[in-house]
mmCIF file of C-alpha atoms (C1' of nucleotides) in Angstrom:
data_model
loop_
_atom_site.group_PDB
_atom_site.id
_atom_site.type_symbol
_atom_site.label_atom_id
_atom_site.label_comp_id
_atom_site.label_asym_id
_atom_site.label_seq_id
_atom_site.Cartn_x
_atom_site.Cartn_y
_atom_site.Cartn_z
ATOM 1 C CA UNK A 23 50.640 -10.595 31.653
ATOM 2 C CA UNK A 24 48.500 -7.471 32.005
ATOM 3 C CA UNK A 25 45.811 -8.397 29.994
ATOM 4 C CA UNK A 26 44.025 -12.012 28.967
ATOM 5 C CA UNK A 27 43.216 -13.076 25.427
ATOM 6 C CA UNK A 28 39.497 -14.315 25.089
ATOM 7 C CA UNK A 29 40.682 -17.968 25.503
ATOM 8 C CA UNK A 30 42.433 -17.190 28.287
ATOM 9 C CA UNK A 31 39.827 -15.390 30.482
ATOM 10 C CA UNK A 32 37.164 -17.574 29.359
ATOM 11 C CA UNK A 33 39.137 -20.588 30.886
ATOM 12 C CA UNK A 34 39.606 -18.265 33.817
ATOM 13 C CA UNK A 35 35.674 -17.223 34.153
ATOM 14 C CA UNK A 36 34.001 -20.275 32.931
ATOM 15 C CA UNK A 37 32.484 -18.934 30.409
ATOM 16 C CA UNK A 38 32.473 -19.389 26.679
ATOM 17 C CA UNK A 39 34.148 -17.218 24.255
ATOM 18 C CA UNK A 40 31.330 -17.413 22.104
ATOM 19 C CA UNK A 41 29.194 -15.885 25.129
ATOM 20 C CA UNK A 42 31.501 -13.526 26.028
ATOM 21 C CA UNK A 43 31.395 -12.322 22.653
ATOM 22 C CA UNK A 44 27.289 -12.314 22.912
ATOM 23 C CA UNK A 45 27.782 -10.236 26.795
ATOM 24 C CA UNK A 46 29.800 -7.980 25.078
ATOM 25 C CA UNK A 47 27.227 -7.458 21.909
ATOM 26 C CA UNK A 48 24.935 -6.562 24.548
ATOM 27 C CA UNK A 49 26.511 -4.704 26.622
ATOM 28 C CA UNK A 50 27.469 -6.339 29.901
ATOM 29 C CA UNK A 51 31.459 -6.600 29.558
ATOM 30 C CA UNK A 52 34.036 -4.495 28.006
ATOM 31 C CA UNK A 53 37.151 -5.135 26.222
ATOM 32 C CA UNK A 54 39.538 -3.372 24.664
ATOM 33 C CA UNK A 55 41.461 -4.472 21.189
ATOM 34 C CA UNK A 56 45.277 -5.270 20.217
ATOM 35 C CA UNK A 57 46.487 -3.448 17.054
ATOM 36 C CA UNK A 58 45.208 -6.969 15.250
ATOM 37 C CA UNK A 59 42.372 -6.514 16.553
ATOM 38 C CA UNK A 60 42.014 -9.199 18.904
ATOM 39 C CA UNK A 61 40.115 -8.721 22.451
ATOM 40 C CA UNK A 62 42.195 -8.267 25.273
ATOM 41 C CA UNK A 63 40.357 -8.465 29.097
ATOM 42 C CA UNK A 64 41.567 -6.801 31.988
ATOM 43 C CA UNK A 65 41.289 -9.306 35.248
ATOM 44 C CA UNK A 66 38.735 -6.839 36.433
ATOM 45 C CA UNK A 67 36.189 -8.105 34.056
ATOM 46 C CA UNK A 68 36.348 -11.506 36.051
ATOM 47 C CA UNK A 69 34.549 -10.033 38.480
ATOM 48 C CA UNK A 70 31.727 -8.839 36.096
ATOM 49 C CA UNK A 71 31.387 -12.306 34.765
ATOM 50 C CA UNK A 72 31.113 -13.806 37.976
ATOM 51 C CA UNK A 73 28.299 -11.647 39.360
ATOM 52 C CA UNK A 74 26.394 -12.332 35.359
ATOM 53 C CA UNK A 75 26.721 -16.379 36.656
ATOM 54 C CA UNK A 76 25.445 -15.590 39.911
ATOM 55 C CA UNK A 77 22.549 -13.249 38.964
ATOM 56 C CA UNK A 78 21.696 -15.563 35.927
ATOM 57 C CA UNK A 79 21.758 -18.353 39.099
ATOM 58 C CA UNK A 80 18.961 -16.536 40.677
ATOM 59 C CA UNK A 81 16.927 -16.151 37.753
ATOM 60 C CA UNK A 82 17.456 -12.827 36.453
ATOM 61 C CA UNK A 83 17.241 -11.989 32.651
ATOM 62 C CA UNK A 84 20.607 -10.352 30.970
ATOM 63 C CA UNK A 85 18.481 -7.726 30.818
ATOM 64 C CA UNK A 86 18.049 -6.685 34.477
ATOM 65 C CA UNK A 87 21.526 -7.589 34.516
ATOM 66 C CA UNK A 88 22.772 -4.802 32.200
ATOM 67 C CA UNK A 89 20.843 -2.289 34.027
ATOM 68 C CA UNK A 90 22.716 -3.772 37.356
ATOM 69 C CA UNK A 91 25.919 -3.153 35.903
ATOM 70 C CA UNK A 92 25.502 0.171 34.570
ATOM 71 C CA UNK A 93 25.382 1.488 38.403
ATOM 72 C CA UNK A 94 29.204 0.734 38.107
ATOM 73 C CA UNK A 95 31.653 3.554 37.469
ATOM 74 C CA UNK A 96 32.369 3.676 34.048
ATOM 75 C CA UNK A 97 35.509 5.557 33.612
ATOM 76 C CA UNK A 98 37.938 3.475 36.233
ATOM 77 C CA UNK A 99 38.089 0.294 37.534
ATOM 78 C CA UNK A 100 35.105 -0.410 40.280
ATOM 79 C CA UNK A 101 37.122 -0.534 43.371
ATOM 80 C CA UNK A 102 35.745 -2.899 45.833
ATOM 81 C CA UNK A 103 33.011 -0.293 47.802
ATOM 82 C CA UNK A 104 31.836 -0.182 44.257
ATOM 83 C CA UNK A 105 31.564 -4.069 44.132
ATOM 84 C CA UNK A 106 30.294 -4.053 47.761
ATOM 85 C CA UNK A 107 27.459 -1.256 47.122
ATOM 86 C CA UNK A 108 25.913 -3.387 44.405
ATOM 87 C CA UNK A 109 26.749 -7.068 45.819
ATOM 88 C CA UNK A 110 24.341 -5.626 48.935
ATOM 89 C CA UNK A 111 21.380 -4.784 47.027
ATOM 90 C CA UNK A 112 21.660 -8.280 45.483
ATOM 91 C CA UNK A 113 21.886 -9.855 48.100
ATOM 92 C CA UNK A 114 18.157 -8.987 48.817
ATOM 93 C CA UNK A 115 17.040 -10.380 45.920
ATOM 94 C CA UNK A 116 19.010 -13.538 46.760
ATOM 95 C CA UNK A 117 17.174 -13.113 49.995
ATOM 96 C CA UNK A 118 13.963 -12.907 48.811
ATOM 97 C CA UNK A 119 14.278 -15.831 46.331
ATOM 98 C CA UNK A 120 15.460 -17.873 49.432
ATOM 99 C CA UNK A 121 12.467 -16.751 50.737
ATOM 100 C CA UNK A 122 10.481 -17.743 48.335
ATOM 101 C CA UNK A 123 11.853 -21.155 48.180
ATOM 102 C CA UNK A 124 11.876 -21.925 51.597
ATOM 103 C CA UNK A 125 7.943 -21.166 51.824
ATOM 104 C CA UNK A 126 7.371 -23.318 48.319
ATOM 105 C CA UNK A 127 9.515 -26.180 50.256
ATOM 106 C CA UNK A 128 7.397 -25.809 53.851
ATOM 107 C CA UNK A 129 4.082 -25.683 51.633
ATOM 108 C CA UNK A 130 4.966 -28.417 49.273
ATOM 109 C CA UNK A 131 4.076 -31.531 51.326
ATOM 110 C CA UNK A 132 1.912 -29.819 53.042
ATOM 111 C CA UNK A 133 -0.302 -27.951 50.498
ATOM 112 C CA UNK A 134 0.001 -30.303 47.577
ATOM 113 C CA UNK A 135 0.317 -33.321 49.530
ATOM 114 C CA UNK A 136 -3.076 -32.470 50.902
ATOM 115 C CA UNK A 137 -4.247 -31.561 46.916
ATOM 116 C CA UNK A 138 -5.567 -28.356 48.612
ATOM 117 C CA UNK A 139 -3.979 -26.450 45.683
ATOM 118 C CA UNK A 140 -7.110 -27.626 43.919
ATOM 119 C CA UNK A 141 -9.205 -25.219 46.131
ATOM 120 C CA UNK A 142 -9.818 -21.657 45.732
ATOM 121 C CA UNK A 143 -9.794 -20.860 49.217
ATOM 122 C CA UNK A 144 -6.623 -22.994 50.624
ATOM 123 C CA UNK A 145 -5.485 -21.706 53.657
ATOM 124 C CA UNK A 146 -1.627 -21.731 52.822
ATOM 125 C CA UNK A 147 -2.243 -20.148 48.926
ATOM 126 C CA UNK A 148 -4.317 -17.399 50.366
ATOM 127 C CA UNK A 149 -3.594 -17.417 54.313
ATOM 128 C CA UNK A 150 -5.928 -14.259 54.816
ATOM 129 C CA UNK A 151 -8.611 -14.587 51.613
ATOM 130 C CA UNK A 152 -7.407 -11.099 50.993
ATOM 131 C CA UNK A 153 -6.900 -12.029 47.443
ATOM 132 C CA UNK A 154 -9.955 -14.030 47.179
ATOM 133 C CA UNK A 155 -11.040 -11.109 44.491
ATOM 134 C CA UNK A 156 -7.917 -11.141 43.108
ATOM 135 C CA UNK A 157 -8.434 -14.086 40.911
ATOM 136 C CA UNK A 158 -7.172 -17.800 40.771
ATOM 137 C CA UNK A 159 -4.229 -19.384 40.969
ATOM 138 C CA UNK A 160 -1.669 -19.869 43.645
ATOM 139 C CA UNK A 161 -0.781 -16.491 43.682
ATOM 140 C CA UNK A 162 0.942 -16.070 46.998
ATOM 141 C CA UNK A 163 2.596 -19.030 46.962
ATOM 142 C CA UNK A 164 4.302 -18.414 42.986
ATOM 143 C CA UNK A 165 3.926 -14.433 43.303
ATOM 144 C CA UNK A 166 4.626 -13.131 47.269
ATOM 145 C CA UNK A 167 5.215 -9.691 45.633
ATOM 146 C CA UNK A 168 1.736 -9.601 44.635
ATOM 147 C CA UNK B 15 -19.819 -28.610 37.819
ATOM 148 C CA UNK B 16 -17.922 -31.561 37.527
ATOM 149 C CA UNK B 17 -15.209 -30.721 34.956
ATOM 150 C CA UNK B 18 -13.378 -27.436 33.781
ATOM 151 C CA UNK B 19 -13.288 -26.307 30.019
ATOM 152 C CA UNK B 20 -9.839 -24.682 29.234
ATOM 153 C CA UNK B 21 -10.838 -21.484 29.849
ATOM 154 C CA UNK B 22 -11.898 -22.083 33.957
ATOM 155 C CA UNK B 23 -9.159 -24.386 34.237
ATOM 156 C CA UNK B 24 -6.806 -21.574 33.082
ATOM 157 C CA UNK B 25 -8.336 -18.953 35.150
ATOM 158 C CA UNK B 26 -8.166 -21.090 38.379
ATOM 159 C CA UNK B 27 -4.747 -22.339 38.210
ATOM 160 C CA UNK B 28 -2.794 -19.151 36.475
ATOM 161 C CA UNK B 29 -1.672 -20.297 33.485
ATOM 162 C CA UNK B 30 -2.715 -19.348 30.287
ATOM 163 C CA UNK B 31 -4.989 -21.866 27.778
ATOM 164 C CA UNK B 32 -2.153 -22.065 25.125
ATOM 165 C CA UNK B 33 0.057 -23.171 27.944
ATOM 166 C CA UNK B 34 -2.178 -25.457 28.783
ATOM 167 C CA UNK B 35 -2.393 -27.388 25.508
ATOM 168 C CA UNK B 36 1.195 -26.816 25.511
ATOM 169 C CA UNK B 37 1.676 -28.637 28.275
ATOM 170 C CA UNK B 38 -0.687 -31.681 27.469
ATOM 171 C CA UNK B 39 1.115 -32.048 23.701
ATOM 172 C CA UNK B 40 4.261 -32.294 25.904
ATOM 173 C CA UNK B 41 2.308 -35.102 27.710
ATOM 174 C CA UNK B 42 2.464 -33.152 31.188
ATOM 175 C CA UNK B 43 -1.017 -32.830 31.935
ATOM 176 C CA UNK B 44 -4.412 -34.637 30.374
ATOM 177 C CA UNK B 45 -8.067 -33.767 29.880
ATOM 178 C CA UNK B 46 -10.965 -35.419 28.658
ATOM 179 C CA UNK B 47 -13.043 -34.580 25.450
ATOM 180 C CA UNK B 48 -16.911 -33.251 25.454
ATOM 181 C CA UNK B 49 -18.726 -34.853 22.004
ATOM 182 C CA UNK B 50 -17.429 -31.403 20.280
ATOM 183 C CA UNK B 51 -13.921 -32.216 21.044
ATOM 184 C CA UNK B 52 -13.493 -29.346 23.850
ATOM 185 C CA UNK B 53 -11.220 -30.093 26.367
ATOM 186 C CA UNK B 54 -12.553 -31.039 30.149
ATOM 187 C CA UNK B 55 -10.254 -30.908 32.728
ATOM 188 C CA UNK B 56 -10.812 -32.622 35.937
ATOM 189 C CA UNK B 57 -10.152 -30.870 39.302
ATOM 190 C CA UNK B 58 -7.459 -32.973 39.908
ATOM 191 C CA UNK B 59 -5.512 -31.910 37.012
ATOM 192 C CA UNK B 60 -4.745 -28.290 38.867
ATOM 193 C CA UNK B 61 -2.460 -30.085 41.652
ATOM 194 C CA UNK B 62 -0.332 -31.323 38.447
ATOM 195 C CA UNK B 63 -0.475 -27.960 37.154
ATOM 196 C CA UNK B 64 0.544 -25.975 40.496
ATOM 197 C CA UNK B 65 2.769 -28.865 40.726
ATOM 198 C CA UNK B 66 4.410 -27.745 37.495
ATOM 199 C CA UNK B 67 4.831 -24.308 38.289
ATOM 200 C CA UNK B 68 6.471 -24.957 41.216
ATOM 201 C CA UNK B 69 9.051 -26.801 39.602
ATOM 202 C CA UNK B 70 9.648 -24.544 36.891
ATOM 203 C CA UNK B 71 10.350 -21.949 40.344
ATOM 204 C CA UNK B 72 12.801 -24.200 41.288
ATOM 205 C CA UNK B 73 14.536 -23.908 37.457
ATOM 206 C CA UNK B 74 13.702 -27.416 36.524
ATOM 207 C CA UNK B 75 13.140 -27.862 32.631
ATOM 208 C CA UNK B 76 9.651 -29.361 31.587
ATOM 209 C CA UNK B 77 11.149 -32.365 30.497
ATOM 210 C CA UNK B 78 12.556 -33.401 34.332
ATOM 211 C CA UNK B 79 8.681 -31.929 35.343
ATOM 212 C CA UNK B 80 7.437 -34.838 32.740
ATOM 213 C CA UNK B 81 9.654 -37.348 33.894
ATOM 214 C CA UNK B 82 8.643 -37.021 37.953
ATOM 215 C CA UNK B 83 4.822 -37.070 37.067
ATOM 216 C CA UNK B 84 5.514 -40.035 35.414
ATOM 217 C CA UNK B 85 5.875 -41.545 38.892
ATOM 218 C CA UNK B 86 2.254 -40.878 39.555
ATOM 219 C CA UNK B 87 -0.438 -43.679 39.386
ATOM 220 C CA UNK B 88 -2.035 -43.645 35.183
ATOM 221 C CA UNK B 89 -4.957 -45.382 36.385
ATOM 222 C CA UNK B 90 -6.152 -43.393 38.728
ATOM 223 C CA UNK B 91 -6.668 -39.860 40.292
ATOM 224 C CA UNK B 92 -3.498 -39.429 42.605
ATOM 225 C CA UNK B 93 -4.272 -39.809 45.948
ATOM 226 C CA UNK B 94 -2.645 -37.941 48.822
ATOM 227 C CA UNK B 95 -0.017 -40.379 49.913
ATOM 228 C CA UNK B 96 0.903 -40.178 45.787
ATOM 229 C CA UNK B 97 1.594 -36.349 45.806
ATOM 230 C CA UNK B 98 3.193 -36.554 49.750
ATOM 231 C CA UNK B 99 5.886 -39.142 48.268
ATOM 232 C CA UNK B 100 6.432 -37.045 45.240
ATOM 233 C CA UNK B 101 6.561 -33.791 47.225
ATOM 234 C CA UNK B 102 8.880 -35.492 49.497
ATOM 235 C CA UNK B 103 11.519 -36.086 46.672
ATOM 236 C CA UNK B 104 11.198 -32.473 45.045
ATOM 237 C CA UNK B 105 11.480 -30.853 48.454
ATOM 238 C CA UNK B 106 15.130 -32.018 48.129
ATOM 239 C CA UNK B 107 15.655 -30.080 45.306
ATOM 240 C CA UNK B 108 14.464 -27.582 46.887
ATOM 241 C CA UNK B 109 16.741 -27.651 49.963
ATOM 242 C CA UNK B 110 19.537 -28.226 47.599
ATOM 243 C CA UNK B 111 18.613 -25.203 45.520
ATOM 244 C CA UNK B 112 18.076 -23.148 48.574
ATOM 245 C CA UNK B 113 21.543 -24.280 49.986
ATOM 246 C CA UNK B 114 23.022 -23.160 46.896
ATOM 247 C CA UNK B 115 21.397 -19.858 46.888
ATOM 248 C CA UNK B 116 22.104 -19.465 50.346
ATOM 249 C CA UNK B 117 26.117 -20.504 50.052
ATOM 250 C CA UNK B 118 25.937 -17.637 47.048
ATOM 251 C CA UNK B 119 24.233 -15.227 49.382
ATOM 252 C CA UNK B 120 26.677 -15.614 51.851
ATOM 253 C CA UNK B 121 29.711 -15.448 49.771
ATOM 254 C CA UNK B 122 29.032 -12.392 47.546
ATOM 255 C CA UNK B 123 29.483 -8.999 49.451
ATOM 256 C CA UNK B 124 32.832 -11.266 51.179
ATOM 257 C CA UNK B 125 34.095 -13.021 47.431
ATOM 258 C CA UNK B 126 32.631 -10.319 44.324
ATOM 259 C CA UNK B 127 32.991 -7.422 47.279
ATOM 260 C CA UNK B 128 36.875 -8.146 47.820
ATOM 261 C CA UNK B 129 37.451 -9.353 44.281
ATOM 262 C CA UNK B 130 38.864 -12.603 44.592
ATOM 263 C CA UNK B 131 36.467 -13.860 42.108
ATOM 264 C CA UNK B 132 39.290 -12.561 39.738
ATOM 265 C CA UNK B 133 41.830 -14.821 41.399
ATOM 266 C CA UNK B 134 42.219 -18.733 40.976
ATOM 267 C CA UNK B 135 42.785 -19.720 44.274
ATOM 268 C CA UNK B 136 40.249 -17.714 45.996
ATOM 269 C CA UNK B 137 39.467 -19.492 49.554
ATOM 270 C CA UNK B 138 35.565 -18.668 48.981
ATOM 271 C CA UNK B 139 35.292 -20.618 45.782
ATOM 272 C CA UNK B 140 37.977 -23.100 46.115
ATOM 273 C CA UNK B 141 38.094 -23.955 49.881
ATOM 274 C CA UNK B 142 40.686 -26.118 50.498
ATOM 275 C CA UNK B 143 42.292 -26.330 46.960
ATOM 276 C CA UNK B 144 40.967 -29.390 45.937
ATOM 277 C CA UNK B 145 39.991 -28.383 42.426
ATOM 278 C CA UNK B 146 42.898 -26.292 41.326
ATOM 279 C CA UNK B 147 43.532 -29.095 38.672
ATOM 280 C CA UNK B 148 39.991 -29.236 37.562
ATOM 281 C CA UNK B 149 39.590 -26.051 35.544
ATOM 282 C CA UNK B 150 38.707 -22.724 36.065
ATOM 283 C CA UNK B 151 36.064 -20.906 37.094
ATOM 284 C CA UNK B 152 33.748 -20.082 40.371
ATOM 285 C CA UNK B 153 33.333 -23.798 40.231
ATOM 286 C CA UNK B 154 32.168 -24.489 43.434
ATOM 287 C CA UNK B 155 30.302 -21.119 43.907
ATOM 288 C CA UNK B 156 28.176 -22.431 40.860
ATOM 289 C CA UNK B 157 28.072 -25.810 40.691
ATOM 290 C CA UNK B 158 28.342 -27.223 43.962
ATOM 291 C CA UNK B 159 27.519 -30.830 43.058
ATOM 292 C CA UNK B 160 31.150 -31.189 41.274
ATOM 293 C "C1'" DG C 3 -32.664 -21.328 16.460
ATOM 294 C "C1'" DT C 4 -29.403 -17.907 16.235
ATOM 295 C "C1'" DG C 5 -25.589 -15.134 17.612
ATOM 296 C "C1'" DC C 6 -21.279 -14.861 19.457
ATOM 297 C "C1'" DA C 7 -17.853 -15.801 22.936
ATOM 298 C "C1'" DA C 8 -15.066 -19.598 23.662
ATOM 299 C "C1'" DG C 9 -12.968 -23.663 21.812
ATOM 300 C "C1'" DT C 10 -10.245 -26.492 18.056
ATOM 301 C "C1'" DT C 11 -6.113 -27.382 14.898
ATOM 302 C "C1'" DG C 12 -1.452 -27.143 12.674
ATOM 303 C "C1'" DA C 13 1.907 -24.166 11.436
ATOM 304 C "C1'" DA C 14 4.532 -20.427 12.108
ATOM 305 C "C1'" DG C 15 6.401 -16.762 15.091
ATOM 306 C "C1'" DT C 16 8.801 -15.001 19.477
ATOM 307 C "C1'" DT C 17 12.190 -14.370 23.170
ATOM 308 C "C1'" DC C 18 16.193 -15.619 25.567
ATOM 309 C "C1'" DA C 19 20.741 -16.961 25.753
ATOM 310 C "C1'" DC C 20 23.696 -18.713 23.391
ATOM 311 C "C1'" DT C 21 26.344 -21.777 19.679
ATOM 312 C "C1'" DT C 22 27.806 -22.851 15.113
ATOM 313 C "C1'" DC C 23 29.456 -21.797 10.660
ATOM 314 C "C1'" DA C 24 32.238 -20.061 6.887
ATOM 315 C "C1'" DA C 25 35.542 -17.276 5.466
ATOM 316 C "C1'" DC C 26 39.017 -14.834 6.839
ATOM 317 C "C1'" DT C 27 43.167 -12.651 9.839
ATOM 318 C "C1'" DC C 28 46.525 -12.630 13.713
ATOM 319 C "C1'" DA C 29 50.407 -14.017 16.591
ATOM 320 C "C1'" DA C 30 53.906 -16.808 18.338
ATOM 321 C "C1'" DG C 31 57.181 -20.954 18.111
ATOM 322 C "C1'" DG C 32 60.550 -23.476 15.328
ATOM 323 C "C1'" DC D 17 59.304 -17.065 6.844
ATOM 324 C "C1'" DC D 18 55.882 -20.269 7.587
ATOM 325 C "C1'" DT D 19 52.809 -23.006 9.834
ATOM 326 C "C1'" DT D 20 49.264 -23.528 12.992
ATOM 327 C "C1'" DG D 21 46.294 -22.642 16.684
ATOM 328 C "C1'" DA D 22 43.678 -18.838 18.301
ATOM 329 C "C1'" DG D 23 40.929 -14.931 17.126
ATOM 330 C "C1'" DT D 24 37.617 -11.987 14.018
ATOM 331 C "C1'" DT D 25 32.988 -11.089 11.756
ATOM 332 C "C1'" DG D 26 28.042 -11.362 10.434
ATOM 333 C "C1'" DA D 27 24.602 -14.461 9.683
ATOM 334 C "C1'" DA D 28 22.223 -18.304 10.641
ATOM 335 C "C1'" DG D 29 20.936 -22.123 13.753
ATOM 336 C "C1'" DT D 30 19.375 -24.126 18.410
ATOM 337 C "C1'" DG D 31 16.302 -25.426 22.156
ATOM 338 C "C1'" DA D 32 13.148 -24.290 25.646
ATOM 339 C "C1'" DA D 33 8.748 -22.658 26.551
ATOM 340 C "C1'" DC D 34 5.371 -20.643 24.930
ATOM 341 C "C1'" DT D 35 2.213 -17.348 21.911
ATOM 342 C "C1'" DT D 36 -0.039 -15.998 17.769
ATOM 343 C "C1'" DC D 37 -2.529 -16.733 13.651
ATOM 344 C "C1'" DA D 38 -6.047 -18.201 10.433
ATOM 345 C "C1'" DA D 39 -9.634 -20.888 9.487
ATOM 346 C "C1'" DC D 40 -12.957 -23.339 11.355
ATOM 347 C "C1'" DT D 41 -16.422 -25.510 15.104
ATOM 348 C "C1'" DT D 42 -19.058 -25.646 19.687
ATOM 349 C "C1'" DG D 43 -22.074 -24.531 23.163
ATOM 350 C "C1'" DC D 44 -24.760 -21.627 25.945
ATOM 351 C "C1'" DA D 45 -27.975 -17.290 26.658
ATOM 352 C "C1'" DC D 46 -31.471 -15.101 24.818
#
DNA sequence: GTGCAAGTTGAAGTTCACTTCAACTCAAGG
DNA sequence: CCTTGAGTTGAAGTGAACTTCAACTTGCAC
């Protein structure tokens, strides 16, 4: 069994054929056809799927994805310094979205408990007033980048 | 000032006035009417706003949003104890979301960097095995509550 | 008191990420 | 061979969360 059929490596990935059909429309897996036709996935595309279901876990569109993907090599298999290279820059974003949750959870009894979140000048939105100009809004705690 | 029309109350808590009557159709949020049917929001409203956001951070739908404000008091402006107790649920949902992003943090240079995503058994998603009759997929890696 | 930015409505449109459908073809077991 | 389950396509549908539009009304500054 070199290959999988569709069935078979959507079993295997978790995913539906009917999306793997729509990942493929837009670009985000490959397959190649039998003489019928029919898609045929090497077991190396598992590992593409798998990083689309984690990065779609941490909120990023299929977009971003795409562009993600299209660091890997595109005439062989990605070998796994490939797979390593990119699973490292993702793992900042994963880092930063802990981040980001981990100050929403410390400021969430705190800050709304207290309704300060009503209040321009709240200490934990806007722990320097630096943004006080900025406009309204809870922008450091929903937008750290900012 | 002792109300916000929709166009302050946007401006102070970040979201945009079309959301906002979005979000009161959907029953999520309330304001008064003036004697020219404008909306009037009360100050209050913005902790049920940031509130919202923060949940929809967290990647819960507007309808699960809906149903956990339905917890606070109709009758009254919530006090502080009433956001504390509901804080003090959601931050649980947090920590589970931030476990979950941490266990995928942790596992993807070792389980996309060395492949084994493309393997059934992998140790990383399937620990100790137990799941080997339940279907395929990173199951554990992405839906830990299984 | 008038001008005009800001507000109101219902209905329709948009984007994302898929799923469903209908009509058809392929492939593998008996 | 033939049946039958699996696969193919393009087009249309879905649901969530909004946004946009058109036509109309309010409310505040001058």
């Amino acid at each position: 069994m070199e290959t999988l059929t569709i069935g078979d490596f959507a079993a295997r990935s978790g995913v539906a054929p009917s999306a793997l059909r729509y990942y493929e429309r837009e670009g985000l897996i490959r397959s190649t056809r039998t003489a019928g036709n029919q898609r045929r996935y090497e077991r190396a595309e598992l590992r593409r799927v798998a990083f689309i279901r984690i990065a779609q876990q941490v909120g990023v569109s299929l977009d971003e994805i795409r562009a993600a993907l299209a660091d890997l090599p595109e005439n062989r298999t990605p070998t796994r310094a490939d797979w390593a290279h990119l699973s490292d820059r993702w793992r900042h974003r994963l880092e930063e979205k802990i981040a980001l949750m981990q100050r929403l959870r410390d400021d969430l009894s705190g800050c709304i408990g207290c309704g300060c979140l009503s209040l321009h000048r709240c200490k934990l939105i806007n722990p320097d007033d630096r943004l006080a100009e900025e406009g309204p809004g809870p922008r450091i705690l929903l937008n750290p980048a900012d």
